[in-house]
Tab-separated table of C-alpha atoms in Angstrom:
chain	number	residue	atom	x	y	z
K	1	ALA	CA	-0.025	-0.208	-0.026
K	2	GLN	CA	1.193	3.191	-0.651
K	3	THR	CA	1.957	6.168	2.139
K	4	VAL	CA	2.314	9.669	1.943
K	5	THR	CA	3.947	11.713	5.043
K	6	GLN	CA	3.664	15.714	5.724
K	7	SER	CA	6.163	16.383	8.587
K	8	GLN	CA	4.944	19.492	8.774
K	9	PRO	CA	1.761	19.931	10.531
K	10	GLU	CA	2.452	23.751	10.663
K	11	MET	CA	4.127	26.692	8.962
K	12	SER	CA	4.381	30.452	8.947
K	13	VAL	CA	5.599	33.259	6.922
K	14	GLN	CA	5.809	36.739	6.331
K	15	GLU	CA	4.064	38.368	3.156
K	16	ALA	CA	6.729	37.933	-0.076
K	17	GLU	CA	8.531	35.053	1.338
K	18	THR	CA	8.775	31.804	0.301
K	19	VAL	CA	8.821	28.917	1.838
K	20	THR	CA	9.053	25.354	1.052
K	21	LEU	CA	6.113	22.511	2.102
K	22	SER	CA	8.075	18.485	2.463
K	23	CYS	CA	6.317	15.345	1.546
K	24	THR	CA	7.459	11.989	1.005
K	25	TYR	CA	5.866	9.119	0.228
K	26	ASP	CA	6.585	4.905	-0.225
K	27	THR	CA	5.202	3.726	-3.088
K	28	SER	CA	6.733	0.672	-5.475
K	29	GLU	CA	5.274	1.327	-8.328
K	30	ASN	CA	7.142	3.179	-10.747
K	31	ASN	CA	4.820	5.077	-12.290
K	32	TYR	CA	1.980	7.184	-10.594
K	33	TYR	CA	0.964	10.589	-10.258
K	34	LEU	CA	1.885	13.708	-7.258
K	35	PHE	CA	-0.423	16.497	-6.242
K	36	TRP	CA	-0.367	18.690	-3.923
K	37	TYR	CA	-4.126	20.243	-3.748
K	38	LYS	CA	-4.788	23.165	-1.643
K	39	GLN	CA	-7.605	23.495	1.020
K	40	PRO	CA	-8.371	27.711	2.003
K	41	PRO	CA	-10.083	28.184	5.179
K	42	SER	CA	-14.326	27.031	5.332
K	43	ARG	CA	-13.141	26.860	1.123
K	44	GLN	CA	-13.219	24.017	-1.275
K	45	MET	CA	-10.415	22.103	-2.250
K	46	ILE	CA	-8.526	22.757	-5.281
K	47	LEU	CA	-5.371	21.178	-7.167
K	48	VAL	CA	-1.976	23.520	-7.206
K	49	ILE	CA	0.135	21.444	-9.746
K	50	ARG	CA	0.127	17.649	-10.838
K	51	GLN	CA	3.555	15.710	-11.419
K	52	GLU	CA	4.282	12.374	-13.059
K	53	ALA	CA	6.712	10.160	-12.141
K	54	TYR	CA	8.455	9.300	-15.624
K	55	LYS	CA	9.260	13.211	-15.948
K	56	GLN	CA	12.465	14.010	-14.487
K	57	GLN	CA	11.306	17.999	-15.369
K	58	ASN	CA	10.103	19.366	-12.627
K	59	ALA	CA	6.429	20.972	-12.468
K	60	THR	CA	5.438	24.924	-12.134
K	61	GLU	CA	2.502	26.827	-12.324
K	62	ASN	CA	3.188	30.848	-12.117
K	63	ARG	CA	5.223	31.148	-7.868
K	64	PHE	CA	4.811	27.566	-7.911
K	65	SER	CA	7.043	24.563	-7.864
K	66	VAL	CA	7.750	21.710	-6.955
K	67	ASN	CA	11.225	19.645	-6.748
K	68	PHE	CA	10.733	16.165	-7.043
K	69	GLN	CA	12.901	13.450	-6.173
K	70	LYS	CA	11.484	10.221	-7.113
K	71	ALA	CA	14.835	7.677	-5.541
K	72	ALA	CA	14.558	9.682	-2.515
K	73	LYS	CA	10.268	9.558	-2.945
K	74	SER	CA	10.423	13.076	-2.097
K	75	PHE	CA	7.711	16.221	-2.822
K	76	SER	CA	8.256	18.937	-1.967
K	77	LEU	CA	6.558	22.426	-3.063
K	78	LYS	CA	8.205	25.605	-3.134
K	79	ILE	CA	5.603	29.021	-3.020
K	80	SER	CA	7.394	31.723	-4.399
K	81	ASP	CA	6.707	35.267	-3.076
K	82	SER	CA	4.312	34.279	-0.762
K	83	GLN	CA	0.574	35.854	-0.722
K	84	LEU	CA	-2.204	36.619	2.254
K	85	GLY	CA	-4.734	34.095	-0.298
K	86	ASP	CA	-2.193	31.664	0.004
K	87	THR	CA	-3.091	30.641	3.346
K	88	ALA	CA	-3.939	27.608	3.524
K	89	MET	CA	-4.235	23.207	4.131
K	90	TYR	CA	-1.504	22.524	1.487
K	91	PHE	CA	-2.215	18.173	0.973
K	92	CYS	CA	0.208	16.441	-0.545
K	93	ALA	CA	-1.498	12.979	-3.245
K	94	PHE	CA	-0.617	9.864	-5.186
K	95	MET	CA	-2.140	8.288	-7.321
K	96	LYS	CA	-1.152	5.220	-8.651
K	97	HIS	CA	-0.847	5.491	-12.808
K	98	GLU	CA	-2.763	2.389	-13.654
K	99	GLY	CA	-6.495	1.584	-12.162
K	100	ALA	CA	-8.788	3.634	-10.619
K	101	GLN	CA	-7.598	7.082	-9.634
K	102	LYS	CA	-7.471	6.949	-5.903
K	103	LEU	CA	-5.553	9.680	-4.055
K	104	VAL	CA	-3.898	8.874	-1.291
K	105	PHE	CA	-3.210	11.881	1.042
K	106	GLY	CA	-0.678	13.127	3.286
K	107	GLN	CA	-2.200	14.762	6.590
K	108	GLY	CA	-1.705	17.588	5.725
K	109	THR	CA	0.011	21.697	6.709
K	110	ARG	CA	-1.618	24.406	7.283
K	111	LEU	CA	-0.074	27.092	6.045
K	112	THR	CA	0.025	30.619	7.775
K	113	ILE	CA	1.014	33.756	5.323
K	114	ASN	CA	1.130	36.734	7.741
K	115	PRO	CA	0.790	39.900	6.623
R	1	ASP	CA	-15.843	24.710	-14.547
R	2	VAL	CA	-15.908	21.412	-12.944
R	3	LYS	CA	-18.831	22.242	-10.392
R	4	VAL	CA	-19.141	19.458	-7.818
R	5	THR	CA	-22.000	20.104	-5.398
R	6	GLN	CA	-23.171	18.826	-1.571
R	7	SER	CA	-26.797	19.564	-0.742
R	8	SER	CA	-26.047	20.483	2.737
R	9	ARG	CA	-22.694	22.131	4.436
R	10	TYR	CA	-23.751	21.837	7.659
R	11	LEU	CA	-25.170	19.154	9.358
R	12	VAL	CA	-27.052	18.086	12.952
R	13	LYS	CA	-27.776	14.256	13.560
R	14	ARG	CA	-29.301	11.826	16.618
R	15	THR	CA	-26.917	8.387	17.181
R	16	GLY	CA	-28.770	6.163	15.252
R	17	GLU	CA	-30.352	8.474	12.478
R	18	LYS	CA	-30.384	7.422	9.264
R	19	VAL	CA	-27.870	9.629	7.303
R	20	PHE	CA	-27.754	10.949	3.619
R	21	LEU	CA	-24.993	12.750	2.425
R	22	GLU	CA	-25.943	14.411	-1.387
R	23	CYS	CA	-23.897	14.660	-4.725
R	24	VAL	CA	-23.926	15.812	-7.544
R	25	GLN	CA	-21.376	16.572	-11.104
R	26	ASP	CA	-21.882	18.316	-13.761
R	27	MET	CA	-19.834	17.526	-15.715
R	28	ASP	CA	-20.402	13.975	-16.821
R	29	HIS	CA	-17.308	12.699	-14.979
R	30	GLU	CA	-17.015	8.563	-14.829
R	31	ASN	CA	-15.259	8.398	-11.392
R	32	MET	CA	-16.817	9.838	-8.018
R	33	PHE	CA	-15.394	9.295	-4.431
R	34	TRP	CA	-16.829	10.243	-1.021
R	35	TYR	CA	-13.296	10.748	1.576
R	36	ARG	CA	-13.246	11.917	5.264
R	37	GLN	CA	-11.554	14.389	6.143
R	38	ASP	CA	-10.137	14.959	10.085
R	39	PRO	CA	-7.138	16.815	11.797
R	40	GLY	CA	-3.875	14.919	11.657
R	41	LEU	CA	-5.271	12.248	9.457
R	42	GLY	CA	-5.446	13.548	6.062
R	43	LEU	CA	-8.593	12.604	3.839
R	44	ARG	CA	-9.329	9.167	3.867
R	45	LEU	CA	-11.283	7.512	0.883
R	46	ILE	CA	-14.673	5.696	2.542
R	47	TYR	CA	-15.965	4.254	-1.029
R	48	PHE	CA	-15.485	5.170	-5.104
R	49	SER	CA	-17.657	4.359	-8.070
R	50	TYR	CA	-16.415	4.069	-11.596
R	51	ASP	CA	-19.611	4.053	-13.232
R	52	VAL	CA	-23.671	4.354	-12.473
R	53	LYS	CA	-24.690	1.880	-10.087
R	54	MET	CA	-20.931	-0.124	-9.755
R	55	LYS	CA	-18.748	0.570	-5.878
R	56	GLU	CA	-16.017	-0.173	-4.745
R	57	LYS	CA	-14.766	0.051	-1.117
R	58	GLY	CA	-12.027	2.241	0.101
R	59	ASP	CA	-9.883	2.501	3.105
R	60	ILE	CA	-12.263	3.016	5.324
R	61	PRO	CA	-15.670	1.827	4.531
R	62	GLU	CA	-17.092	0.110	7.735
R	63	GLY	CA	-20.251	1.371	8.322
R	64	TYR	CA	-21.151	3.540	5.449
R	65	SER	CA	-22.552	2.437	2.314
R	66	VAL	CA	-22.984	4.382	-0.861
R	67	SER	CA	-25.780	4.549	-3.274
R	68	ARG	CA	-25.235	5.656	-7.829
R	69	GLU	CA	-27.877	5.156	-9.330
R	70	LYS	CA	-27.026	8.289	-11.966
R	71	LYS	CA	-23.915	9.388	-13.418
R	72	GLU	CA	-24.124	12.734	-12.143
R	73	ARG	CA	-25.041	11.512	-8.552
R	74	PHE	CA	-23.594	10.043	-6.102
R	75	SER	CA	-24.399	9.392	-2.271
R	76	LEU	CA	-22.821	8.252	0.872
R	77	ILE	CA	-25.523	6.732	3.006
R	78	LEU	CA	-25.183	6.399	7.034
R	79	GLU	CA	-27.349	3.495	8.224
R	80	SER	CA	-26.857	4.386	12.076
R	81	ALA	CA	-25.257	7.512	12.970
R	82	SER	CA	-22.550	7.109	15.551
R	83	THR	CA	-20.354	9.875	17.199
R	84	ASN	CA	-16.681	8.362	15.890
R	85	GLN	CA	-18.389	9.620	12.474
R	86	THR	CA	-18.509	13.265	13.414
R	87	SER	CA	-16.381	14.721	10.467
R	88	MET	CA	-16.174	16.426	7.758
R	89	TYR	CA	-17.509	14.705	4.444
R	90	LEU	CA	-15.864	15.671	0.468
R	91	CYS	CA	-17.298	14.344	-2.648
R	92	ALA	CA	-15.422	14.678	-5.972
R	93	SER	CA	-15.174	13.656	-9.222
R	94	SER	CA	-13.312	12.948	-12.598
R	95	ASP	CA	-12.829	12.428	-15.439
R	96	ARG	CA	-11.885	8.871	-17.103
R	97	GLY	CA	-10.644	10.100	-20.715
R	98	LEU	CA	-7.427	10.161	-22.022
R	99	ASN	CA	-7.349	14.124	-22.096
R	100	SER	CA	-5.340	16.302	-20.792
R	101	GLY	CA	-7.417	16.751	-17.281
R	102	ALA	CA	-8.239	12.892	-16.551
R	103	ASN	CA	-6.598	12.334	-13.242
R	104	VAL	CA	-7.487	15.485	-11.649
R	105	LEU	CA	-10.336	15.230	-9.062
R	106	THR	CA	-12.536	18.313	-8.631
R	107	PHE	CA	-13.847	18.345	-4.844
R	108	GLY	CA	-17.345	19.745	-3.569
R	109	ALA	CA	-17.368	22.064	-0.519
R	110	GLY	CA	-17.968	19.463	1.735
R	111	SER	CA	-20.255	18.677	3.828
R	112	ARG	CA	-19.446	19.024	7.544
R	113	LEU	CA	-21.652	16.408	10.274
R	114	THR	CA	-21.932	16.461	13.635
R	115	VAL	CA	-23.540	13.392	15.502
R	116	LEU	CA	-24.135	14.015	19.100
């Protein structure tokens, strides 16, 4: 079975700073997807970024980028120039490439951006 | 935009009551999911469905059942609610196709259930 671990329950940074959220996972699969989802306070979960394991290039979406280390089974999220609207719960998640599209989630990291 | 709508944002029920949580999606997605979210545990999969009338157990199906009579609607049922089922319930859907949006889950806003 796959497991996903987020070791930072809470983080707090000042607006405009850069912050990195950590995620490690365990799997025997060779091909899979990794995701970061964001859940703002009292709002629905939305996709931040997606990485396909067979792609060596790290995914980027504007201010959000990942550091995907397949051998180390690590998938961290970097948020550059953080904004107040980035305050949210962030979840790292794993999905097998084949079969049912079930997401396995980490425990979540509560990120607060301070003015 | 894909929309996943959960019928109730907040519910308060008594122990032993039967509870229905409804979820509707409007983008013709084949896959639908019910997750439970608890602090420190993240989201855990209760049940999922990959087609009408098809369902599979997730990681924590005990105490729950589901129904999918129409493609757009996926219901979660608590036959006899218990206090340990107090939680946030999230519904999601995804496209099974080969397009670029496939395998990305779209979530509803959540239903916060309190069982007294």
